[in-house]
XYZ file of C-alpha atoms in Angstrom:
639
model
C -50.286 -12.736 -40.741
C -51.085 -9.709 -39.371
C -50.223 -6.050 -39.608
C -47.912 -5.039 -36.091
C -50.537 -3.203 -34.733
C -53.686 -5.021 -35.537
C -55.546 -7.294 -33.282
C -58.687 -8.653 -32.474
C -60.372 -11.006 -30.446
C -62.227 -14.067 -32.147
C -65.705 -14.996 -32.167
C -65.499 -18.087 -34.508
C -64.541 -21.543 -33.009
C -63.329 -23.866 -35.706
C -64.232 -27.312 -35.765
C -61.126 -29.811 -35.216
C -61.618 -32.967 -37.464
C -59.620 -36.298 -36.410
C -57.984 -38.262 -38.813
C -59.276 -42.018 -38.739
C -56.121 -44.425 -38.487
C -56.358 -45.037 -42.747
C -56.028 -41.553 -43.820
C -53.141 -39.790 -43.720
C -52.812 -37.487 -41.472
C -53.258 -33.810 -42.308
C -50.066 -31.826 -41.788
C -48.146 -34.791 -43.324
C -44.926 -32.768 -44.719
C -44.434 -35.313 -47.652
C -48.021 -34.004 -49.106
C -46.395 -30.597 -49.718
C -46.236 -29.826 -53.448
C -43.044 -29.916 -54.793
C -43.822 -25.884 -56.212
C -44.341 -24.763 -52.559
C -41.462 -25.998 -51.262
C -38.980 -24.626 -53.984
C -37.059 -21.465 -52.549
C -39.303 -22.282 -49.622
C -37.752 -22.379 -45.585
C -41.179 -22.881 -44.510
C -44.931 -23.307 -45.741
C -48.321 -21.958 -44.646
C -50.091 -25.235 -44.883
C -53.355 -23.300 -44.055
C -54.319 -19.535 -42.344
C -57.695 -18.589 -41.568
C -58.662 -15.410 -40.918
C -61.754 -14.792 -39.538
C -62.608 -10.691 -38.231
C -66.427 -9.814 -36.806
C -67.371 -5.644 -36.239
C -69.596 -5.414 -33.719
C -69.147 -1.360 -33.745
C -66.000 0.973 -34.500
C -65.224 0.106 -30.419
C -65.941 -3.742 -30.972
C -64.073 -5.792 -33.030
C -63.252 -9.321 -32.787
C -60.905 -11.402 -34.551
C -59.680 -14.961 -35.184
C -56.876 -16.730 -36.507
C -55.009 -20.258 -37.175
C -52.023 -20.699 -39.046
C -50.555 -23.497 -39.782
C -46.707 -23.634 -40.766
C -44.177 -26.344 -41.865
C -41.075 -25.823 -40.921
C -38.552 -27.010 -43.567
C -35.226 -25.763 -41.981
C -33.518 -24.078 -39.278
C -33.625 -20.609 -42.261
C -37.726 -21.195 -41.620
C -37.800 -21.734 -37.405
C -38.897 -18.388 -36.615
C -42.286 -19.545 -38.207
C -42.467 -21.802 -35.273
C -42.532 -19.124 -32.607
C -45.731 -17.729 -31.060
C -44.931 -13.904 -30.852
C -47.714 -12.017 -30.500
C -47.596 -7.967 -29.694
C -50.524 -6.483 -27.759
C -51.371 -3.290 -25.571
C -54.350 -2.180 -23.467
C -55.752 -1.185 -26.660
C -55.411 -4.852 -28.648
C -55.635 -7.191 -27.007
C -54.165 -10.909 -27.440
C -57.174 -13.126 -25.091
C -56.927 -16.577 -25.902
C -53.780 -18.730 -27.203
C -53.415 -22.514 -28.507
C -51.291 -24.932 -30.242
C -50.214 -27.797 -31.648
C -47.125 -29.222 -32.406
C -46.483 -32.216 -35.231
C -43.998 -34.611 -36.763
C -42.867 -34.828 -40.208
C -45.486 -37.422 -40.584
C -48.238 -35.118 -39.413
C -48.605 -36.808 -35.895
C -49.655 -34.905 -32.936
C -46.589 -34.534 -30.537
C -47.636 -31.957 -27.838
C -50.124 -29.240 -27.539
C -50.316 -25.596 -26.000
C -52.844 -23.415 -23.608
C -53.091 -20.431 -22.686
C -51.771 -21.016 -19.459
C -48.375 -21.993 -21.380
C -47.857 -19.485 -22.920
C -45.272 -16.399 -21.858
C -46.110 -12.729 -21.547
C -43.914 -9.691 -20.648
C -43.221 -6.115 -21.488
C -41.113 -5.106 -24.577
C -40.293 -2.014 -24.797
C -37.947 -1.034 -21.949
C -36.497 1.847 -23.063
C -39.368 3.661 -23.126
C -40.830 5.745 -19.670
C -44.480 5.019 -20.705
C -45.419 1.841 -22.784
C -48.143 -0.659 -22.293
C -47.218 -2.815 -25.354
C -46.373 -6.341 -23.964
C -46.110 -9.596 -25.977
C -47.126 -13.636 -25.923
C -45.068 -15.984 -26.537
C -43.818 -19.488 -27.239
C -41.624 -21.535 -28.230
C -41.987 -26.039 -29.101
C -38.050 -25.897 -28.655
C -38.484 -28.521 -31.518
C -36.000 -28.997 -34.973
C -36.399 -32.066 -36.304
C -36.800 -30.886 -39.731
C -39.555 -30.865 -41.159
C -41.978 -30.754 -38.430
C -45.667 -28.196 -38.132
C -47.073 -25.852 -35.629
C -50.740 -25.002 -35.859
C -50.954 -21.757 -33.912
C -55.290 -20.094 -32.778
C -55.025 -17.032 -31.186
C -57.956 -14.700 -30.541
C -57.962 -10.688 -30.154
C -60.154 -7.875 -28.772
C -59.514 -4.185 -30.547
C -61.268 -1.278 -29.127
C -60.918 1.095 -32.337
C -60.853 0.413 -35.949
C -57.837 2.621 -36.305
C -55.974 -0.390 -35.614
C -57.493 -2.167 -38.625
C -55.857 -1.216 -41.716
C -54.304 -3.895 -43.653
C -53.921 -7.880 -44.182
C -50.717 -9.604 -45.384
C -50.723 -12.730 -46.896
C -47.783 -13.609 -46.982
C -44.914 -14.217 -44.264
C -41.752 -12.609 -46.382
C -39.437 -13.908 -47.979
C -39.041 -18.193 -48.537
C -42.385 -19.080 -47.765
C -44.910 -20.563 -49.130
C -48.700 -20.609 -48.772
C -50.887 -23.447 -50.244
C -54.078 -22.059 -48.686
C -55.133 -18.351 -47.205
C -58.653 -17.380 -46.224
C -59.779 -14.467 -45.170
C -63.444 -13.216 -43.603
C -64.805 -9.848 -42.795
C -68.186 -9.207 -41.900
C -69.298 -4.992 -40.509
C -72.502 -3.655 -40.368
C -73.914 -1.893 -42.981
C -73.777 1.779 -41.457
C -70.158 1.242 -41.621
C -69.066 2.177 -45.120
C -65.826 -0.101 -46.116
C -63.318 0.817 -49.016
C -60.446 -1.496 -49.912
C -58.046 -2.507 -52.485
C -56.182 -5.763 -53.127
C -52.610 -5.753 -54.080
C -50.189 -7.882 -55.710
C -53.316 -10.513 -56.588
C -55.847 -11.018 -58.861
C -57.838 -13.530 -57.197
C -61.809 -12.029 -56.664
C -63.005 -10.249 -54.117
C -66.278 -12.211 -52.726
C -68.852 -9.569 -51.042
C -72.271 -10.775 -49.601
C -74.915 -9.487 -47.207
C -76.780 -10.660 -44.828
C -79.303 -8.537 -43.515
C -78.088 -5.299 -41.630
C -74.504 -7.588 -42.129
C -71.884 -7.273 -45.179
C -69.430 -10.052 -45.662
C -66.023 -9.922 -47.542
C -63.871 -13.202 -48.098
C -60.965 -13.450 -49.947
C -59.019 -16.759 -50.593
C -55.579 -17.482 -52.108
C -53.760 -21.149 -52.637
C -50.402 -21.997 -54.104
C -48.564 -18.967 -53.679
C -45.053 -19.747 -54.703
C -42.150 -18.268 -52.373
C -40.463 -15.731 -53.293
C -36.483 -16.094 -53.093
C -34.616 -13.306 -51.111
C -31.971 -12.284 -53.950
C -29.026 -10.127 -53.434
C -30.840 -6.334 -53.505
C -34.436 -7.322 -54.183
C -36.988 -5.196 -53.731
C -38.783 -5.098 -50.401
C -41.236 -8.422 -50.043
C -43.403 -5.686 -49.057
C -43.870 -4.558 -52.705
C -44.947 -7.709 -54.088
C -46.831 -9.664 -51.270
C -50.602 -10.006 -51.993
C -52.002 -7.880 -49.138
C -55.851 -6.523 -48.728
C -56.147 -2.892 -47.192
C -58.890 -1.884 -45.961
C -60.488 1.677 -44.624
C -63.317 2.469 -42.645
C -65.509 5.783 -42.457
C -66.236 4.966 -38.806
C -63.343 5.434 -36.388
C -63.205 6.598 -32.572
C -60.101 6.751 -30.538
C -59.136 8.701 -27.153
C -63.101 10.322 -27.320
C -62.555 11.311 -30.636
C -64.632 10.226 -33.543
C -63.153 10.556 -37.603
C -63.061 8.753 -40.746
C -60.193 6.971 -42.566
C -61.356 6.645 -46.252
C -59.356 8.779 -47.479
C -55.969 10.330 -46.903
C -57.433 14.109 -46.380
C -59.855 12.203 -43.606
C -57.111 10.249 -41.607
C -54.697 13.453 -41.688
C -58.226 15.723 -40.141
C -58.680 12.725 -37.165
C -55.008 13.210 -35.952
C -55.651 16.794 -36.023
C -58.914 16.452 -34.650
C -56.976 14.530 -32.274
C -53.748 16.594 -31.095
C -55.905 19.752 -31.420
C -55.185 23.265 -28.997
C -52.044 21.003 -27.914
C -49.846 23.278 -29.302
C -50.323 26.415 -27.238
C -47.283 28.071 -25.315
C -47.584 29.471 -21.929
C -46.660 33.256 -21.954
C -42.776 32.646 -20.887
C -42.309 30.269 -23.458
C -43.712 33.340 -25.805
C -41.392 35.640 -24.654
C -38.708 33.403 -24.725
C -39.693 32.686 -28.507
C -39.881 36.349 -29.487
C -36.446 37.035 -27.582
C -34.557 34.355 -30.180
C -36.412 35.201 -33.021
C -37.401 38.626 -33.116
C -34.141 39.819 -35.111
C -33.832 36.461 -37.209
C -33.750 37.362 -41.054
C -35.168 34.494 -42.810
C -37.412 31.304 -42.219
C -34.948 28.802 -41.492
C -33.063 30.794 -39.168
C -35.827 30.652 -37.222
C -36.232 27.292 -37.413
C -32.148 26.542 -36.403
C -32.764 28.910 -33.734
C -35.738 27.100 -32.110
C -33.897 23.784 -32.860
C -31.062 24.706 -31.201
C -33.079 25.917 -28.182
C -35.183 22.585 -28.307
C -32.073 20.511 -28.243
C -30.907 22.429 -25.025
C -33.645 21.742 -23.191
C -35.461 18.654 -24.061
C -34.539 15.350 -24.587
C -36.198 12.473 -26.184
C -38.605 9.689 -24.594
C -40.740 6.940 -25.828
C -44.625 7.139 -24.836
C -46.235 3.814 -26.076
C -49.253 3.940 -23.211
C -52.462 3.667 -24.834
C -53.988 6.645 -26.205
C -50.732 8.603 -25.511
C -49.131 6.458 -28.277
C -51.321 8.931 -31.115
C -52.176 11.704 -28.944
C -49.453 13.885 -27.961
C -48.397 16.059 -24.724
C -48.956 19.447 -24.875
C -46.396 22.068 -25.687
C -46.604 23.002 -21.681
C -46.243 20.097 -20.393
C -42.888 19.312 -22.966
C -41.211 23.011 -21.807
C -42.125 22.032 -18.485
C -40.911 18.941 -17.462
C -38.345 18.936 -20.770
C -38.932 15.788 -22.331
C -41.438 14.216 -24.835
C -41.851 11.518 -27.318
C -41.470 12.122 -31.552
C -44.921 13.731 -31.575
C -44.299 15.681 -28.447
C -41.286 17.471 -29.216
C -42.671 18.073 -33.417
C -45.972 19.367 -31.577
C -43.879 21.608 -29.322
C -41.440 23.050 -31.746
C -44.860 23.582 -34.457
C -45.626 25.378 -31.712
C -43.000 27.803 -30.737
C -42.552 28.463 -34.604
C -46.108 29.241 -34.384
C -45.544 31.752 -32.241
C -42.347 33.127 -34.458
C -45.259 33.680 -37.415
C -43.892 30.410 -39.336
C -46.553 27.761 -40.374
C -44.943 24.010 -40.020
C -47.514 20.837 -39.923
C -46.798 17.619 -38.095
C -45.925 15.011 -40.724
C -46.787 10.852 -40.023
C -44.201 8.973 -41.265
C -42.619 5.190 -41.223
C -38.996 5.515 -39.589
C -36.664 2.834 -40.394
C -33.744 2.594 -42.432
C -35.018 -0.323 -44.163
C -37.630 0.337 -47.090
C -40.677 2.033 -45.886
C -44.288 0.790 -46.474
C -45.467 1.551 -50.110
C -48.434 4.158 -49.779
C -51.419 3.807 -52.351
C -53.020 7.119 -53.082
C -56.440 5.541 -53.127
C -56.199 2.824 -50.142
C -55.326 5.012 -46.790
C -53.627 2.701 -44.343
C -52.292 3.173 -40.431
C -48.355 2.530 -42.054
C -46.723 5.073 -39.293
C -44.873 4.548 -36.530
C -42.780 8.259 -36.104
C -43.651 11.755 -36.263
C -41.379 14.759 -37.308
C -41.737 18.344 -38.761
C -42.134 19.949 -42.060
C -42.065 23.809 -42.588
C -43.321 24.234 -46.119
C -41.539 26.630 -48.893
C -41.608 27.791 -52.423
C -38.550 25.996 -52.270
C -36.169 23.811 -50.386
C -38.984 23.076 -48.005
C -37.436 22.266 -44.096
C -37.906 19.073 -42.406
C -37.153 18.940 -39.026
C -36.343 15.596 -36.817
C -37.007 17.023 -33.760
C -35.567 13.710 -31.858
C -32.221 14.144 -32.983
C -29.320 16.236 -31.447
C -27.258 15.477 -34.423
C -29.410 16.178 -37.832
C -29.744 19.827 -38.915
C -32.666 21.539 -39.776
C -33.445 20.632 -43.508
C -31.883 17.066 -43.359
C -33.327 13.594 -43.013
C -31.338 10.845 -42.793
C -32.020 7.059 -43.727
C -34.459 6.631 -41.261
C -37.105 8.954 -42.868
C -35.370 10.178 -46.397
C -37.046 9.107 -49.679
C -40.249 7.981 -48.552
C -43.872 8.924 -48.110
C -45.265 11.265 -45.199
C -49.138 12.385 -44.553
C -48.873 16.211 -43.250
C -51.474 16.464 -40.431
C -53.475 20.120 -41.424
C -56.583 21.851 -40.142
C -57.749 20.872 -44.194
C -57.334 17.264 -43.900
C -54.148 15.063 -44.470
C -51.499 15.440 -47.347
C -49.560 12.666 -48.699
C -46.117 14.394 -49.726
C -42.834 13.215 -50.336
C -39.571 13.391 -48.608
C -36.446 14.494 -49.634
C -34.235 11.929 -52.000
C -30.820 11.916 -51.200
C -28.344 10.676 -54.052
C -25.337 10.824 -55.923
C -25.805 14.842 -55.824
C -25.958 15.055 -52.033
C -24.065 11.676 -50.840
C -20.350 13.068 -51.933
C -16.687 12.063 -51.274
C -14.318 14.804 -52.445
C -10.862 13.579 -51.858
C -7.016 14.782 -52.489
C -3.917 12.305 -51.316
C -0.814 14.423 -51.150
C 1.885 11.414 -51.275
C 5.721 12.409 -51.199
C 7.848 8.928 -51.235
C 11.790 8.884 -50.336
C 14.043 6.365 -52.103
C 13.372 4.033 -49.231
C 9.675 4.123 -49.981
C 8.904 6.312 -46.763
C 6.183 8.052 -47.186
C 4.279 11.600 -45.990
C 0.509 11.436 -46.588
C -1.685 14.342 -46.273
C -5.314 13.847 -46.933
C -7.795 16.583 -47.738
C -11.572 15.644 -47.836
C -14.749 17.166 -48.355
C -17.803 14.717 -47.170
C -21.663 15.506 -47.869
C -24.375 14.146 -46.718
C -25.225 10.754 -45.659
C -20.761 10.567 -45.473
C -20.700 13.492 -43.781
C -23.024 12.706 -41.387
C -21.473 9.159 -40.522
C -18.129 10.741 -40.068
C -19.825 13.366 -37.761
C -21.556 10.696 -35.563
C -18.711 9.203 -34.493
C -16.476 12.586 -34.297
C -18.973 13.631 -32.011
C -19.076 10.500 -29.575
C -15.791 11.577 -28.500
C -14.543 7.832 -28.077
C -10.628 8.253 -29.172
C -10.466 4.423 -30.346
C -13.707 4.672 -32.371
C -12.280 7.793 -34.252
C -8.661 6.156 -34.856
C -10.354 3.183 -35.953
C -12.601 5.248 -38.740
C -9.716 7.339 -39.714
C -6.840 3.809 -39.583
C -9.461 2.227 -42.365
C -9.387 4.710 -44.649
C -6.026 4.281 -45.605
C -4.072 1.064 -47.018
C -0.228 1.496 -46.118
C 1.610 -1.277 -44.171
C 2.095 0.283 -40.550
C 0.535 3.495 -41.302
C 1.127 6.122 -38.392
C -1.807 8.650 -37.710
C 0.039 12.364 -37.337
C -2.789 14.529 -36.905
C -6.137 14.882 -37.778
C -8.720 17.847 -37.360
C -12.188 18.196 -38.760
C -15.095 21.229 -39.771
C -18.499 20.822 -39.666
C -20.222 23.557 -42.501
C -23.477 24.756 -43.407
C -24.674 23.160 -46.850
C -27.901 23.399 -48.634
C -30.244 21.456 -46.760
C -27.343 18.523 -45.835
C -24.384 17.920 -43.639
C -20.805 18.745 -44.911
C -17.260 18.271 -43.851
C -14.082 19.234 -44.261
C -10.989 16.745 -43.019
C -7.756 17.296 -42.280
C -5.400 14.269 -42.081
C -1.888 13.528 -42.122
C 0.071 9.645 -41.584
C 3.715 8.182 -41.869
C 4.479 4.755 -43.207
C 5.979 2.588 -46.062
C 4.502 2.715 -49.203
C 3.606 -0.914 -51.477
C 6.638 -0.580 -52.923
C 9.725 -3.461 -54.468
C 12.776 -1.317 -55.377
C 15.054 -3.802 -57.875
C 18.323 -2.238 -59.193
C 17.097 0.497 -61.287
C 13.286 -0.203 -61.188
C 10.713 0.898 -59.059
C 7.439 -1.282 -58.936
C 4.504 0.704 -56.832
C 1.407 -0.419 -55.778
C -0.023 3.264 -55.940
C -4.273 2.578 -54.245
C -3.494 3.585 -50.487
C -7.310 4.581 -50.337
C -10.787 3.442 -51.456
C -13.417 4.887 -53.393
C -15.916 2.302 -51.796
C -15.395 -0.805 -50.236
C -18.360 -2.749 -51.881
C -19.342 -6.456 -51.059
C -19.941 -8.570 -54.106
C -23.184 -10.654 -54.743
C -23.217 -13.089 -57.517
C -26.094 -15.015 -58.471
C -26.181 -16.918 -61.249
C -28.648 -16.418 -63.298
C -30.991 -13.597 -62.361
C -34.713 -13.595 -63.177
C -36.015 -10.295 -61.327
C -34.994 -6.551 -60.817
C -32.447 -5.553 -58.828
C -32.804 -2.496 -56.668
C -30.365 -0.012 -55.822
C -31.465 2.237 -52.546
C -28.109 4.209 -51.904
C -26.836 6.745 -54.482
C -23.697 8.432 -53.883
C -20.543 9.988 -56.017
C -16.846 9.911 -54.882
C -13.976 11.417 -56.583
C -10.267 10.582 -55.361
C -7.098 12.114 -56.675
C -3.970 10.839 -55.663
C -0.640 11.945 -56.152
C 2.951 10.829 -55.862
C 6.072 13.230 -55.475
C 9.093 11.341 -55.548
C 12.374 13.062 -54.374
C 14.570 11.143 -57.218
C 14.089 11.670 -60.691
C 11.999 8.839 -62.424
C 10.434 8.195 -65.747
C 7.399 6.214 -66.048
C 7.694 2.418 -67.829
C 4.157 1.220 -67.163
C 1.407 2.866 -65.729
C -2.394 2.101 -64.686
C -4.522 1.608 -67.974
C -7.445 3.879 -68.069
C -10.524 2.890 -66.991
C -14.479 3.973 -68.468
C -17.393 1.900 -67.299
C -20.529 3.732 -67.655
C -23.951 2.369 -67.172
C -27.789 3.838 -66.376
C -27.177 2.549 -62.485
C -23.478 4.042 -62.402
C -19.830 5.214 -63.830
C -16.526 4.524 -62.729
C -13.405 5.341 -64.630
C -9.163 6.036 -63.821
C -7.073 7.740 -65.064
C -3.414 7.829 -64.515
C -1.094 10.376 -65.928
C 2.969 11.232 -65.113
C 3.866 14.961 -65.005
C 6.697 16.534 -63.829
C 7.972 14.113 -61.481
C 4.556 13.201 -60.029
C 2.217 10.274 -60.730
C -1.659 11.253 -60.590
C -4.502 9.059 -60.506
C -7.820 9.964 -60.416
C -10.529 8.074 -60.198
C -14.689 8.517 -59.697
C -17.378 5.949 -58.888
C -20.957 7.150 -59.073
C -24.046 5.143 -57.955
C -27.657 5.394 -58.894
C -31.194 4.987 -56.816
C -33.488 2.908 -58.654
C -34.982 -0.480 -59.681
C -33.261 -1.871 -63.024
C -33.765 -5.149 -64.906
C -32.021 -8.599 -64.230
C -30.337 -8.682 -67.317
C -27.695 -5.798 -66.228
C -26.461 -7.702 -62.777
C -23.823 -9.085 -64.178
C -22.855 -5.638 -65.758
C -23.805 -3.797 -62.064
C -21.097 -6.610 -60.224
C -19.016 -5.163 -62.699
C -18.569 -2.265 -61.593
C -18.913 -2.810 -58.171
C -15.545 -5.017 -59.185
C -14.108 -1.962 -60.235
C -15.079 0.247 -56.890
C -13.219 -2.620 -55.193
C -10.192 -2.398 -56.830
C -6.696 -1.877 -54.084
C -3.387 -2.602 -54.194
C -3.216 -6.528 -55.181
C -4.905 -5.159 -58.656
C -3.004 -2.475 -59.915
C 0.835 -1.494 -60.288
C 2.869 0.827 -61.762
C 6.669 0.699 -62.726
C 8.876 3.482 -62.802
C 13.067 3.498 -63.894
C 15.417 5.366 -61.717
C 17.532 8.280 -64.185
């Protein structure tokens, strides 16, 4: 129920009530309404929430959930797994474990329960977990889970969710906040309408909110994120101390000015590193050659880490310290490089961001939230302003990729925070240029030389694995790209070029084999597709009620063409294809022309949320972008 990085330690002890032998019991799965199990793998029978503020140091929270488990799709609503570091703190654990019937079974202390480390891979990291597991499936059965948590900063309290994701339920959710009244409180509930009840008490002001029957929501084939429609409170404070330093985060220009306040005179370069800037820069022409300069220099010496220790997990190392001992976390290596393009006379800001390639947190303007967990760099411009991922080897200055691209980022300035936007990268940038050279013997032998051009998010996939090296991993990239029986790969060489702010690449690549082809007396019958203009997976539905969302736009063009060393005239070729729609086109074309057969083809895809009543239509054309060899022919008579 909570946010990942909020926790609290309780102060509330619930009373436990006992069923008498005539009632029946409380967790009894067969009392479930029938609405709360629809679409449902599992069902919050009951949460409490329950969070006290002592001061922005003291906070103490309390929870119990209670979950029925409807299927094996629901068991990870069974397991206890609950994150914690030195700064949250997980203090007390309990449970319960029931029958379908609602019947005790076993129960769960403290002293049960499981705790180690999680985060291996990273040099510095406090963050450990609890957990548990009843090692139980007879379906349905319920876990009633109380856990308590200590927080030392209110940083760390930001937002409540509801719900649990996708397929589940809730029939009851309450939640309790009580602060003291010198502690000013802002918040804003989403995705509800259910009131807001505020009290006070004294020096004490109390906040409830409580939801019941809160259908599932079914995980369709490209739904939106659950994230976008769960009911969720967030909350901001204008009292916050961390690491020694105090701040506010009630609005966005306050929580950008406390990591600033934060990470301040950490971005100062000892007088070699100065030199050493002004020696690469000093006869750069422009902006971003400074910054591919500096990158390039930063990649040469530093390498990435993960700090997760305490403080050190929002406060960064110096610049020193990062030249020094070459290494250095996300913020570490942005701070550093801020730095040395400080020094070069070119203003760049730290930007907080949520890295993932899944869909990012949705930011409200008016409800500031801790919804961050990666830091990179952004040099403002008039235009075509440069972000920087200063933990990658591979990106280029001026390119995100799906971990950070098309999402919101809070630049961290002297003036406050900025929420901004990052680059979208679509159909314009995500490109497939592509010519198939084909010359086909009487025997159907066949000479193929392909010449691509790849942008963007292609480009950049092709690069990763050109650049690993492995010979097997690059045959088997460059094998699937082409559909001949027994193809033979000749030769194959590749360019990485400069592009405007994305990657791009030029290919190379020539293979033997037999073509598709059934030669009968005079005839010729061809299955022409030896290559794909996107090799899409197909969702059907039924009947769809809610929009479908499209995250990845891209355009591909592929032109193919036969020589044939006979002379042949055409009897039946490919019909022409046009399927355009607001989420994308595709279309074919095939023409014959002087002793050559040419097909082109494009297939364009759109970003964006569109309404159920077009699925069908959007299968459609993913039919079409699917289309090979076992779809298509053409027929041709010897002269």
């Amino acid at each position: 129920m909570r946010s990942f990085l909020v926790v609290f330690l309780a102060c509330f002890m619930p009373a436990i009530v006992f069923a008498s032998k005539d009632e029946v019991p409380e967790y009894n799965a067969a009392a479930i309404p029938t609405a709360m199990v629809t679409d449902a793998h599992a069902v919050v029978r009951s949460s409490t929430t329950k969070i006290k503020i002592n001061s922005p140091t003291d906070i103490r929270w309390y929870e119990k959930v209670v979950y029925t488990i409807l299927d094996d799709k629901g068991y990870k609503h069974a397991v206890l797994d609950e994150h914690f570091t030195n700064l949250f703190k997980v203090t007390a654990v309990s449970g319960r474990l029931f029958d379908a019937g609602g019947n005790e079974i076993k129960s769960l202390k403290s002293r049960d329960v499981k705790e180690e480390a999680i985060m291996s891979y990273s040099i510095a990291d406090d963050l450990k977990r609890k957990y548990y597991d009843f090692h139980y499936a007879n379906y349905p059965f319920t876990v009633e889970y109380e856990v308590e948590y200590m927080v030392s900063s209110l940083f760390f309290l930001d937002d409540y969710k509801f719900s649990q994701g996708y397929n589940c339920s809730i029939e009851a959710a309450d939640f309790e906040l009580e602060y003291p009244s010198d502690i000013k409180l802002a918040y804003k509930l989403l995705h509800t309408d259910v009131p807001v009840a505020q009290t006070k008490e004294g020096d004490i002001n109390k906040l409830k909110v409580s939801l019941k029957n809160i259908p599932a929501i079914k995980r369709d084939p490209l739904a939106a994120p659950v994230l976008y429609k769960q009911p969720a409170l967030m909350l901001s404070f204008d009292k916050m101390v961390m690491g020694g330093i105090t701040g506010s985060m009630h609005t966005w220009a306050d929580y950008g000015r406390f990591f600033y306040e934060l990470n301040k005179d950490r971005d100062v370069l000892a007088d070699d590193a100065k030199q050493k800037v002004h020696q690469l820069t000093d006869t750069c022409k422009s902006i971003r050659s400074k910054v591919n300069v500096l990158f390039d220099y930063m990649k040469n010496n530093t390498r990435y880490v993960s700090i997760q220790l305490g403080v050190g997990g929002w406060q960064t190392f110096d610049a020193v310290s990062v030249l020094k001992t070459g290494y250095g976390d996300c913020k570490a290596l942005t701070n550093c490089m801020k730095a040395m393009l400080k020094e070069a006379g070119v203003v760049a800001y730290a930007a907080l961001i949520y890295g993932d390639e899944d869909a990012p947190p949705m930011l409200d303007k008016d409800a500031p939230v801790n919804a961050f967990n990666h830091v990179i760099l952004c040099v403002p411009q008039v235009k075509d302003t440069i972000w920087v991922e200063c933990t990658s080897d591979d990106l280029q200055p001026g390119y995100l990729s799906e971990f950070t691209h098309n999402r919101n980022a809070l630049l961290v300035t002297d003036k406050g925070g900025v929420l901004v936007k990052t680059p979208v990268y679509g159909h314009k940038q995500n490109t497939i240029n592509r010519k198939v050279d084909v010359k086909m013997n009487t025997a159907g032998d066949v000479n193929v030389a392909v010449s691509v051009q790849h942008s963007g998010e292609f480009a950049q996939k092709a690069l990763d694995k050109y650049k690993t090296g492995v010979k097997s991993d690059i045959d088997k990239m460059l094998y699937g790209r082409i559909d001949l029986p027994s193809p033979q790969l000749v030769n194959a060489t590749y360019e990485a070029m400069p592009a405007a702010g994305y990657p791009f690449l030029k290919e190379n690549i020539t293979y033997t084999g037999t073509a598709k082809v059934n030669i009968t007396g005079k005839r010729v019958f061809l299955q022409p597709l030896i290559s794909s203009v996107k090799k899409a997976g197909i969702a059907p539905l039924g009947t769809r009620t809610k929009p479908f969302y499209i995250s990845e736009g891209y355009a591909i063009t592929d032109t193919l063409v036969y020589s044939f060393d006979e002379k042949l005239s055409p009897e039946m070729l490919p019909q022409p294809i046009v399927f355009e729609k607001p989420f994308g086109k595709y279309t074919l074309k095939a023409s014959f022309e002087n002793q050559q057969l040419k097909i082109v083809r494009t297939m364009e895809q759109y970003i964006g949320e569109y309404p159920a009543n077009v699925y069908e239509e959007y299968l459609e054309l993913l039919g079409y972008a699917a289309l090979n060899n076992d779809d298509m022919n053409a027929v041709f008579v010897k002269q």
